[in-house]
XYZ file of C-alpha atoms in Angstrom:
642
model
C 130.422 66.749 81.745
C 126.863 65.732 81.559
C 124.282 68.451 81.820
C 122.219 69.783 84.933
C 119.140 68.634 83.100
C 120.318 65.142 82.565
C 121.240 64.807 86.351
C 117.907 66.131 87.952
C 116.471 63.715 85.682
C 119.148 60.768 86.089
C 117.429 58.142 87.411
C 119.235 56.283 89.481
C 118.388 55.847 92.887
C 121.211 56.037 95.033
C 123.379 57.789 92.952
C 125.015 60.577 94.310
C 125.925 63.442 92.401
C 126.345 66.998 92.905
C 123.792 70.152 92.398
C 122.956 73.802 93.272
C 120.434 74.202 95.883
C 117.722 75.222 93.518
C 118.435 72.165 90.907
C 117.612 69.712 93.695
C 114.213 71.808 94.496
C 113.938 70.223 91.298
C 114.476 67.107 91.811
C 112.806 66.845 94.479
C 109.574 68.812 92.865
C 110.081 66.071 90.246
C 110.706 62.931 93.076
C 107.583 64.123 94.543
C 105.415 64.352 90.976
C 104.795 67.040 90.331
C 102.531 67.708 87.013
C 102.138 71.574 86.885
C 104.846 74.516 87.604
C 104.220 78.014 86.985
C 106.824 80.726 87.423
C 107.915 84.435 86.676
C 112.020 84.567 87.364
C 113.435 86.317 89.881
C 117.055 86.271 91.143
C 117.930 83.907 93.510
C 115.036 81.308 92.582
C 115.440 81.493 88.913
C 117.747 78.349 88.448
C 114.670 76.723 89.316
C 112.039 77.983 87.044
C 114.925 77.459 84.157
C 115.816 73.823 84.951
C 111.775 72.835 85.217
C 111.448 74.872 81.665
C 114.216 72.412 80.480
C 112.891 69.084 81.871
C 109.455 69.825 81.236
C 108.886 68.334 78.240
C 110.906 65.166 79.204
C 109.101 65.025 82.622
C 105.748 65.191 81.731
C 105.355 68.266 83.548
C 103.082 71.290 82.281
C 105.720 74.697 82.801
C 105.016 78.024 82.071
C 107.015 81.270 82.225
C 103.768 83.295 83.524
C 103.140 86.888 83.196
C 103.881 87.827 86.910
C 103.954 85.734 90.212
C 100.382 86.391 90.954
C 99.050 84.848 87.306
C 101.760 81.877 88.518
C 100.531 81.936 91.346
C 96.759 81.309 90.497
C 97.777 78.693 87.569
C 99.785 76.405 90.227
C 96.568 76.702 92.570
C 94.091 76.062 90.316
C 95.872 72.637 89.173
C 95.995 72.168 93.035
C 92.814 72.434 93.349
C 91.917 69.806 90.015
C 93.791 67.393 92.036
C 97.270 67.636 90.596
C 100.427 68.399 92.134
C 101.911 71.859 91.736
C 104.263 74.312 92.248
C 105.203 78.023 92.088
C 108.124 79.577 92.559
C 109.336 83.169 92.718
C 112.036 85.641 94.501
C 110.630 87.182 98.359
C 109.536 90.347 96.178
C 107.470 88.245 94.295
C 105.111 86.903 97.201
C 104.412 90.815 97.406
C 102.888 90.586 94.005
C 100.792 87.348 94.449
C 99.704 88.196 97.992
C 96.420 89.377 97.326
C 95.436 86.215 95.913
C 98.018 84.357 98.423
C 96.219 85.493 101.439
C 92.872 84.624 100.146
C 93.483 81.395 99.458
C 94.847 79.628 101.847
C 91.187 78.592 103.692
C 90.196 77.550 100.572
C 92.856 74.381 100.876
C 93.996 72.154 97.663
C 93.439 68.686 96.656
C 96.782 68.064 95.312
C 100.291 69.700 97.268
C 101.003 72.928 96.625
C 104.592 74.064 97.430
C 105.341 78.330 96.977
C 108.477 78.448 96.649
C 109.984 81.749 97.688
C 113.804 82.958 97.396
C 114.759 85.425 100.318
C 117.927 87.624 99.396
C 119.222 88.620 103.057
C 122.039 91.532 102.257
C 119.981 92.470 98.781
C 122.595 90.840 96.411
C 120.305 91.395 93.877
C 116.728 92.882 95.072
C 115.335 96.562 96.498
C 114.742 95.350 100.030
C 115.464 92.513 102.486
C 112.400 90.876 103.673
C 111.592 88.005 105.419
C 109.136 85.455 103.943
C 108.640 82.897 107.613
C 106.773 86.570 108.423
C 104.934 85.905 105.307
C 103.908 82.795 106.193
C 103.144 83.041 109.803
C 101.600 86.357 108.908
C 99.211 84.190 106.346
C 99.367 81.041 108.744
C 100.630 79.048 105.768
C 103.832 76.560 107.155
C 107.145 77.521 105.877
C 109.984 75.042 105.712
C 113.688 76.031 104.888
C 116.720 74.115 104.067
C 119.488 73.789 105.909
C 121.731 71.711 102.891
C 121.442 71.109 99.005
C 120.209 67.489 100.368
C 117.207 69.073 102.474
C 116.336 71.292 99.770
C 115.764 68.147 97.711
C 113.982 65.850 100.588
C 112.196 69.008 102.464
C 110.746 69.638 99.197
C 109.295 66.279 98.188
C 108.208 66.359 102.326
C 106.887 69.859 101.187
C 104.331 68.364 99.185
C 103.477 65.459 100.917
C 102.163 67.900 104.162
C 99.874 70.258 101.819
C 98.215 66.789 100.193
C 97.668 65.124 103.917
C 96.391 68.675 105.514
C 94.769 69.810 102.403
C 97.097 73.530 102.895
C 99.326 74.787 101.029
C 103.053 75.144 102.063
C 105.750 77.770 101.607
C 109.384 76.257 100.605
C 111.637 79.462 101.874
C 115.122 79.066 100.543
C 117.890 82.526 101.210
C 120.648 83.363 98.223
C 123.202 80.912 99.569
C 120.838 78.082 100.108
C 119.454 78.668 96.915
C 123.052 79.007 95.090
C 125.137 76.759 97.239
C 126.192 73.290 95.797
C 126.643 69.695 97.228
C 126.140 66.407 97.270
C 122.675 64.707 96.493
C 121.595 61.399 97.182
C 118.854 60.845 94.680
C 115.691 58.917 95.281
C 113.361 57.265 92.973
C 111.497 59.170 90.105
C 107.866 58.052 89.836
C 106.711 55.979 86.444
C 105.186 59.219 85.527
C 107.632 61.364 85.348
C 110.035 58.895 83.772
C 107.502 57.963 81.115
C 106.958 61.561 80.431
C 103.115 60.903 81.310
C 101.187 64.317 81.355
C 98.955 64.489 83.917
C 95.840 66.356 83.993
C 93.022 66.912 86.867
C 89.523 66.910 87.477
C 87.856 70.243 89.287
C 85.131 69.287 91.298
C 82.990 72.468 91.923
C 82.240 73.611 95.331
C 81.274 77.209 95.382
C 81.238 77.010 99.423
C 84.654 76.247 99.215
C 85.799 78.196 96.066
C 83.841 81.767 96.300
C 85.210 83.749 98.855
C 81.988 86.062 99.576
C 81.921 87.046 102.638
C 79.440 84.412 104.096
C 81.894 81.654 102.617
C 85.232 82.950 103.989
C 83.870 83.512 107.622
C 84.223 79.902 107.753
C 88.108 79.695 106.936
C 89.735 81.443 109.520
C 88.640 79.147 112.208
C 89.676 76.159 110.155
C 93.061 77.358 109.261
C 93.972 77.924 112.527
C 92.775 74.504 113.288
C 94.640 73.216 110.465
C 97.724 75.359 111.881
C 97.911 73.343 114.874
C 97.937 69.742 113.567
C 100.289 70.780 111.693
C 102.350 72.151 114.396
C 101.547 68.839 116.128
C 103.089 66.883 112.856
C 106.297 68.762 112.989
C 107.051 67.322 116.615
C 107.887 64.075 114.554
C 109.053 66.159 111.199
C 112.109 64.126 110.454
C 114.372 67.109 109.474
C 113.798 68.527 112.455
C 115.806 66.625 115.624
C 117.535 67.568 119.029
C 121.367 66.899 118.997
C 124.270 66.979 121.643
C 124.086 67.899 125.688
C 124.885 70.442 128.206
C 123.368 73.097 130.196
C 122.949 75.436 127.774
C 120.907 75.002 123.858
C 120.943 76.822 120.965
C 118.007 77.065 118.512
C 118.713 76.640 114.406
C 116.391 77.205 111.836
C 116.890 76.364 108.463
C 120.861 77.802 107.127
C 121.504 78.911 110.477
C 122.040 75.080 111.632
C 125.036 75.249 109.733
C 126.587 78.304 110.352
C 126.436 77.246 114.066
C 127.791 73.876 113.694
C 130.186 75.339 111.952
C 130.989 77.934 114.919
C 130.766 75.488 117.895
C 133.758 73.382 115.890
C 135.595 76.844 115.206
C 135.158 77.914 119.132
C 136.348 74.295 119.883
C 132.736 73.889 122.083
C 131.199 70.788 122.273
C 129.127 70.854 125.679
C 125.934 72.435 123.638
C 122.744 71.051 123.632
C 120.974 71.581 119.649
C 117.643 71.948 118.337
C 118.103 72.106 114.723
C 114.516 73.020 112.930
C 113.396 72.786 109.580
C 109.674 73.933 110.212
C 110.309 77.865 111.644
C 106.688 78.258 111.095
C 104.671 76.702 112.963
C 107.269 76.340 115.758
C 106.786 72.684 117.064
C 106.004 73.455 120.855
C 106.143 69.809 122.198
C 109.457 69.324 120.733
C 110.763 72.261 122.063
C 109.729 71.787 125.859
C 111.405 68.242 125.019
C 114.361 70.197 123.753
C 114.095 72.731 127.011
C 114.248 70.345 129.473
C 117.037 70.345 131.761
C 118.588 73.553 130.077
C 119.554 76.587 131.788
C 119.802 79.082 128.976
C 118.645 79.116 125.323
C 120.204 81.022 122.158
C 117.981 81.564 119.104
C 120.326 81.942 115.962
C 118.116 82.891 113.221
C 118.548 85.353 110.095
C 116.764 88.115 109.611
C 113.266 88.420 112.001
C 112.604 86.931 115.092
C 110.276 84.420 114.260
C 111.163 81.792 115.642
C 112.218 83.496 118.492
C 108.944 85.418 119.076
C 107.118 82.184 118.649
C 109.046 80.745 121.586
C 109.083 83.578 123.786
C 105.320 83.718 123.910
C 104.759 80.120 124.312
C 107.227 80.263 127.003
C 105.375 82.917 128.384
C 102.282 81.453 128.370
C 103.846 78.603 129.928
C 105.462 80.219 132.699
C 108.549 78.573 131.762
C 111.488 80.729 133.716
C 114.611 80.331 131.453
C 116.798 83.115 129.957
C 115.825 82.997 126.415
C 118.020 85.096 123.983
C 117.636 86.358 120.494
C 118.098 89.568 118.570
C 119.362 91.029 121.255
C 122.826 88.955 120.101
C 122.236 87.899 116.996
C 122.120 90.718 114.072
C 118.248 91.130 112.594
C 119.906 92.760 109.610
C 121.748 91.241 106.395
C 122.485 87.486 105.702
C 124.118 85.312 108.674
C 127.164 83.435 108.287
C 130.177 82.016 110.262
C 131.448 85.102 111.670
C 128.230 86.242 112.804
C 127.458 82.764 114.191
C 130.919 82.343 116.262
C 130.231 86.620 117.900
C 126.595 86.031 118.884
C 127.451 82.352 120.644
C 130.723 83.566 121.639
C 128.959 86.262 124.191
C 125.992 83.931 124.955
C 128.815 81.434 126.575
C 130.702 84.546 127.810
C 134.259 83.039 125.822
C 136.782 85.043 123.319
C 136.124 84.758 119.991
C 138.803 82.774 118.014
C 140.502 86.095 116.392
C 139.821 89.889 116.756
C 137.359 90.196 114.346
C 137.407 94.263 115.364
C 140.871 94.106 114.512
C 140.485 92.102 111.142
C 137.583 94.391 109.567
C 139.413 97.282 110.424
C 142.250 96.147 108.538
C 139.806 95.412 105.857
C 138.638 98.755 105.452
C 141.987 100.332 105.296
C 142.887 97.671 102.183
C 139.579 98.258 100.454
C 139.925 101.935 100.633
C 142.854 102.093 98.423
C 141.654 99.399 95.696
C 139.707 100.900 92.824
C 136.166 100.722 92.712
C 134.271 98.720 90.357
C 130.729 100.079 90.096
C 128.382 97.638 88.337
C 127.754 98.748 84.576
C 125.509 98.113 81.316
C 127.204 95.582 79.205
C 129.229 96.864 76.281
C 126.788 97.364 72.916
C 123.919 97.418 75.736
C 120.723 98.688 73.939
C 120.045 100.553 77.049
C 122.804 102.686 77.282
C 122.232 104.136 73.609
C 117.970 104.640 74.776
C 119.105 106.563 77.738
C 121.845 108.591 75.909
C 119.038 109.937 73.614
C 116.466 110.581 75.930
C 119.070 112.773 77.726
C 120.274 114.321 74.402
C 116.152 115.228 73.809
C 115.268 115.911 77.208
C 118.877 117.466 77.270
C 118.491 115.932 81.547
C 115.481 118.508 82.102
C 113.156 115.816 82.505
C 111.944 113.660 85.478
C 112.859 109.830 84.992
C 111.157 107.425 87.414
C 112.409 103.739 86.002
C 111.929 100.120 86.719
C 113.141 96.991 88.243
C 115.854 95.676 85.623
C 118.945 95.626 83.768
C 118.234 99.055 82.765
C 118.369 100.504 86.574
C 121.947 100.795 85.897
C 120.958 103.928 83.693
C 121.044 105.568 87.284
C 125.200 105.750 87.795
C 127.290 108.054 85.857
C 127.658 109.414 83.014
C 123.856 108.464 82.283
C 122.110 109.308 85.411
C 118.592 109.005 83.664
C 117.106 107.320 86.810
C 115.590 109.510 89.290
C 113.400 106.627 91.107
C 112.772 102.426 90.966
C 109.887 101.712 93.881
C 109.283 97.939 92.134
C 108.308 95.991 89.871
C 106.037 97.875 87.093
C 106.561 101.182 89.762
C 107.691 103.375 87.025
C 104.901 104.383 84.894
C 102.656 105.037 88.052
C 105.245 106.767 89.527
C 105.503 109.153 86.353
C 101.909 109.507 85.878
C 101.841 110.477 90.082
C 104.520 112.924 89.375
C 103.119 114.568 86.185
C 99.345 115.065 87.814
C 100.771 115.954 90.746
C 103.713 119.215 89.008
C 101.427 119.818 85.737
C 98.018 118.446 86.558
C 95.996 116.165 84.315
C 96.110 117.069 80.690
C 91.945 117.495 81.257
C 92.040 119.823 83.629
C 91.628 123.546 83.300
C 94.331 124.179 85.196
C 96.545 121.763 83.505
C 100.064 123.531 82.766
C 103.106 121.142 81.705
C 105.639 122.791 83.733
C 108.258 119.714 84.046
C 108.852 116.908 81.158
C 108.319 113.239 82.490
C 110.498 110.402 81.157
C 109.198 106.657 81.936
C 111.892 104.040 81.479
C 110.500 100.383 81.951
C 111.608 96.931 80.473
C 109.946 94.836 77.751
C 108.927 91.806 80.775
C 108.253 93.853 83.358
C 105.827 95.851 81.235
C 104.151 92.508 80.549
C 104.305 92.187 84.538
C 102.973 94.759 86.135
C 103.515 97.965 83.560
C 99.884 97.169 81.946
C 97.568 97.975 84.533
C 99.540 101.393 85.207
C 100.174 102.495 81.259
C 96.168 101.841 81.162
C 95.614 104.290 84.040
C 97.912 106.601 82.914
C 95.881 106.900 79.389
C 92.502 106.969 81.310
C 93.521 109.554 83.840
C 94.754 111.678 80.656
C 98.135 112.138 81.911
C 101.098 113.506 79.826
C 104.292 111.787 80.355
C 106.830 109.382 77.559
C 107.378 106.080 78.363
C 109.740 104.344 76.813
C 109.826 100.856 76.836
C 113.514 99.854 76.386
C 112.382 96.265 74.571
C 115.536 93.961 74.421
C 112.937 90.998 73.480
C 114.356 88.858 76.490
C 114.327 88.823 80.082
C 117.791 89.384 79.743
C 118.314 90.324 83.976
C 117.315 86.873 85.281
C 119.139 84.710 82.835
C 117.236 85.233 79.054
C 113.665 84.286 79.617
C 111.006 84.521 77.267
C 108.088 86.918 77.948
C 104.513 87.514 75.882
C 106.640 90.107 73.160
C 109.401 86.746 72.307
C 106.333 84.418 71.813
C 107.979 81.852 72.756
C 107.222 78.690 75.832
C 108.960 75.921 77.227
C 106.099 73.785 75.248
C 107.163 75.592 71.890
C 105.950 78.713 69.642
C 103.151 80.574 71.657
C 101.679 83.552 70.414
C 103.356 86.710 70.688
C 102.039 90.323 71.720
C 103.584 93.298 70.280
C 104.181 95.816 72.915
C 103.036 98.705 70.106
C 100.143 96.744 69.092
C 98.730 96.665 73.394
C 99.733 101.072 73.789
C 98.011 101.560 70.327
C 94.897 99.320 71.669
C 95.119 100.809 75.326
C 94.994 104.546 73.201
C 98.118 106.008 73.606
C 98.495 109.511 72.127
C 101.671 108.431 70.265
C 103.329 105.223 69.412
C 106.730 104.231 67.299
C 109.328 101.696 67.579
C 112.736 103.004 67.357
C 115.792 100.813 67.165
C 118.380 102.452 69.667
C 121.946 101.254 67.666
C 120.592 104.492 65.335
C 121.240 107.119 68.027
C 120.229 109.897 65.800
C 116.369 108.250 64.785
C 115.940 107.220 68.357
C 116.762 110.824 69.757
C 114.794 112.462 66.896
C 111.621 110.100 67.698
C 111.793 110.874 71.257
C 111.517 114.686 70.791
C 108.506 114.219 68.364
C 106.816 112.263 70.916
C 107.579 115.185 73.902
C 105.938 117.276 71.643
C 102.521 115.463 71.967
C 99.799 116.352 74.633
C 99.098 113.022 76.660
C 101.103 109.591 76.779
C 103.151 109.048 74.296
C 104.943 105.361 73.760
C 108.471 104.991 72.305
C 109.548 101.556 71.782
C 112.965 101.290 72.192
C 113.647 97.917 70.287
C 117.376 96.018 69.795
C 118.053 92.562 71.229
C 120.213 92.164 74.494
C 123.636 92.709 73.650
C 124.843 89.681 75.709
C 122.649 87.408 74.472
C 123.477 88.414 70.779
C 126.812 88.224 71.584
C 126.833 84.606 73.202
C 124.552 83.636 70.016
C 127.335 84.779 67.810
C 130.612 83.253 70.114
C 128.079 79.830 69.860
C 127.801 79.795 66.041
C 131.663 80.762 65.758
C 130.863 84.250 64.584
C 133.193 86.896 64.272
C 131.844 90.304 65.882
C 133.004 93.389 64.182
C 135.425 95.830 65.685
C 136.101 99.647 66.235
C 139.434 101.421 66.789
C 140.273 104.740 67.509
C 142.047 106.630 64.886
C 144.510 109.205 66.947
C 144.922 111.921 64.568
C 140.941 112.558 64.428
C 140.423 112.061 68.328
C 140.894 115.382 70.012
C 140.559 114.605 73.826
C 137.469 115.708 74.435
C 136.167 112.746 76.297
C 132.623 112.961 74.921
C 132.517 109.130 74.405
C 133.524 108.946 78.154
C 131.913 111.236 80.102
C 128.519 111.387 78.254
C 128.221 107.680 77.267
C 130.503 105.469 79.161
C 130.711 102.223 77.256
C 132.961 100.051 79.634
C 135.150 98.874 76.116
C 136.276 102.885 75.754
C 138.620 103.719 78.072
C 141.388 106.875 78.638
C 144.604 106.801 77.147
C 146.038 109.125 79.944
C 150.269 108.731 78.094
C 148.423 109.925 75.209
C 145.637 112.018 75.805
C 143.210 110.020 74.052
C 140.319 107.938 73.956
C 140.491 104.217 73.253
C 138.868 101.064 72.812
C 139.999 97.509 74.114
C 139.168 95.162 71.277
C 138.740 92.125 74.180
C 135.136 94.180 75.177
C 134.289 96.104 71.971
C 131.002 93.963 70.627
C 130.823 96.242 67.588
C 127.599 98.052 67.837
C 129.028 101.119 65.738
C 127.405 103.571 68.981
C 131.001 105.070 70.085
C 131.213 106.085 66.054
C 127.648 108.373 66.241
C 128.634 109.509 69.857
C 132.100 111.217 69.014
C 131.541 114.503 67.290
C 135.066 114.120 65.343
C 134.599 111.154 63.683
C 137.493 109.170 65.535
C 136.060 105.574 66.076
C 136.064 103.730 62.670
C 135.186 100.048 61.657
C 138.426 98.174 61.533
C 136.785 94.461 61.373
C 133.520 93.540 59.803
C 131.380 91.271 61.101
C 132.281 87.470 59.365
């Protein structure tokens, strides 16, 4: 089976083959030429930022696993601005983090395209909250275009880049989970002679303070010309070819982006063919003269869109403005929460036509509801041999759970179920040493004031890449503002979450070797009160080190260091390594469910014919941490490592 990075870089015009949504961004990034791409990962746009890290070098193309979306952010504009074509990508969350330089920017314009990339997650498969990026972007008056097949994503993205070179603006690509993560077939188009003679490109910046400082007396100018701008683009998306009016009848439905399909999909199901389409790829700005095109002769309109209305506020006020009289509905059918699919489709256009759906859906979630409530429940959980399970198992044996514990955004948010519970708050990204230093000024006071009094211990969890991310500028106020809080940065020297990245503490680049940064090296720097490096697999050291550093007046830094347990362990299944293994010996285990109900490592399980613990050798990845939890000695080495 040939890899995903030899097909996004087959070239073969013609060809069909199949991809994931996010691999024919990709292609269609690398169709378009791209020559710079700057990222920080975030589930669901991280297949992307991976499979430009692994064509990179053969492309021509400068990648870099940035800092934070902001830093990628700036790195893609800047190379827009020398002239080059660039992209960024990141997950909705991640616009959040780059907005301040987002929003700034966009009167300034680019020389070469610019495509954002930005991943919603509607339902929050994996992410804190469920925004809506077309806001983002009308918000910012930056166009958004969105996919409505793994083809689009490919074309709309090469068309992405061609609109922010001809109107000198950049462009939001908004892709959801399932358009991201779907797969299909791609019909490939022609690579440039740069990209398939790995030429790397580099740009020219032409200075232009006018156009490049954003003092006040500069940036009065931009608003008038983005809106300008706004509206010739609007006018080019009347003749957008992904966007096009389809079928006839009395009545017309409205389809931006994924929701074209879902409703195709429901008109066939309801067995409804007398429906007049408007299927748009350009939600943002809403193409006006193609929709009075669209309009004409219809008696009623349906806007099926996920999440926010903005398509359908767009329409309703131009309609108003127009004085157009024509029932137009919305969110008042269609659901403004969680991600839309068929179901959802056939309901909403079911009661706009005023027909029966196909089946009583009532009926069949009911049903649904009665069968789930008697399966068993399968709670996400840290990976056996996780690192993080052993960190937070000694902070609560220190702390003995009398602490605060505001985490992070991570792998290590898991800490928060049972038996752990050693998360008491995750706001975002970086959140949880500011959130800790808030709580301890706020309960004790500041370590330099008179009426300082520590009357509650404060426990910072936070990862080794989000640190890099966004835990720097709060760690730094934290040791300025003299707080007194632990941090512990649980350092599994990947960004294991998002599928194994490298960060500034690996050192390592798509390019090669970088340089690294120490996390102990930056606290020590910054002027932290107190600063080891602990490896976790020794419970005992780690628990010991952690009570040292409680004892210390100010913030104190405990870095928590032992390598992702699942990337060790593929590592080891790859080089045909044998991992060791741990039994339980029966006559020394005494029932106590210690290693259960305090530690909870998903290979230990209960023996309930026998009263005992035990481990299932198919999930024990032979960390040794079951044999310091148990107070009786029962887990022993049966297997060593080969």
């Amino acid at each position: 089976m040939a890899k995903v990075t030899d097909m996004v870089l087959l070239n073969k015009p013609g060809e069909k083959i199949l991809l994931l949504g996010n691999h024919a961004i990709a292609r269609g990034a690398l169709e378009a030429n791209i020559a710079v791409f700057a990222a920080y990962p975030g589930t669901p746009s991280s297949e992307l930022t991976d499979t430009m890290a692994a064509v990179a070098k053969d492309a021509g193309v400068y990648m870099e696993y940035s800092t934070n979306e902001k830093v990628a952010f700036e790195t893609a504009l800047s190379a827009a601005w020398s002239g080059l074509r660039s992209m960024t990508a990141m997950k909705h969350v991640g616009l959040n983090v780059a907005a301040d330089t987002f929003m700034s920017a966009v009167g300034m314009g680019v020389e070469g395209g610019f495509v954002v990339m930005v991943a919603d997650d509607p339902s929050m498969w994996s992410s804190q909250n469920e925004q809506d990026t077309r806001v983002f972007g009308k918000f910012a008056n930056v166009p958004v275009l969105e996919p409505c097949s793994v083809q689009e994503a490919k074309d709309l993205t090469k068309y992405a880049f061609e609109i922010s070179e001809k109107f000198k603006h950049m462009v939001i690509l908004r892709t959801t989970t399932r358009s991201s993560h779907m797969r299909g077939d791609v019909v490939l188009g022609e690579l440039p002679d740069e990209i398939v003679n790995k030429v790397r490109r580099h740009g020219k910046f032409e200075k232009d303070p006018k156009r490049f400082v954003d003092i006040p007396a500069h940036s009065r100018n931009f608003h008038p010309k983005i809106l300008e701008n706004i509206e010739k683009i609007r006018e080019e998306f009347a003749n957008c070819p992904f966007n096009k009016i389809e079928g006839n009848g009395k009545v017309g439905i409205i389809a931006p982006g994924l929701s074209y399909a879902y409703v195709k999909e429901a008109l066939s199901w309801l067995n409804v063919d007398d429906v007049k389409i408007l299927k748009l790829a350009t939600p943002f700005p809403v193409p006006y003269k193609l929709v009075e095109t669209f309009l004409e002769g219809l008696e009623k309109v349906l806007i099926v869109e996920e999440l926010e209305p903005v398509v359908e506020e767009q329409i309703k006020m131009w309609a108003y403005d127009k004085g157009l009289n024509i029932p137009i509905y919305g969110k008042n059918i269609v659901p403004r929460i969680y991600e839309m699919d068929t179901k959802r489709a056939v309901i909403a256009i079911s009661k706009f036509l005023g027909i029966e759906t196909p089946i009583n859906f009532e009926e069949l979630d009911a049903k649904y509801k009665e069968i789930s409530s008697v399966l068993p429940p399968r709670p996400p959980s840290l990976c056996p041999a996780c690192p993080h399970r052993n960190s937070f198992f000694a902070i609560n044996k220190a702390t003995r759970k009398k602490a605060i514990f505001p985490s992070d955004i991570g792998c290590y948010t898991l800490g928060v179920l049972p038996p752990l519970n050693a998360v008491d708050t995750t706001v975002a990204m970086g959140g949880s040493i500011g959130v800790a230093h808030g709580l301890s000024v706020a309960i004790n006071g500041a370590a330099n004031e008179e009426t300082y009094e520590k009357k509650q211990v404060v426990v910072a969890t936070i990862g080794d890449s989000t640190f890099y991310h966004t835990g720097l500028p709060a760690i730094a106020n934290a040791i300025y503002n003299r707080s007194n809080i632990l941090v512990v940065i649980v350092d599994n020297e990947i960004t294991a979450m998002t599928g194994d990245q490298p960060n500034p503490g690996t050192g390592e680049t798509p390019h090669g070797v970088g340089k690294r940064i120490p996390i102990e090296d930056v606290v020590k720097a910054m002027g932290a009160d107190f600063v080891e490096v602990v490896n976790p697999y020794d419970i005992k050291k780690t628990t010991e080190v952690i009570k040292k550093a409680l004892e210390v007046e100010g913030v104190s830094v405990v870095v928590s260091r032992q390598v992702c347990a699942l990337y060790r362990v593929g590592k080891a299944r790859k080089n045909k390594e044998k991992l060791p293994l741990y039994k339980v010996n029966t006559d020394k285990c005494t029932g106590c469910k210690t290693c259960i109900v305090t530690f909870g490592c998903p290979a230990i399980f209960w023996d309930a014919e026998n009263k005992k613990a035990k481990i299932d050798p198919t999930m024990c990845w032979g960390c040794g941490s079951c044999a310091q939890v148990c107070p009786f000695g029962a887990f022993e080495l049966v297997k060593e490592a080969e």
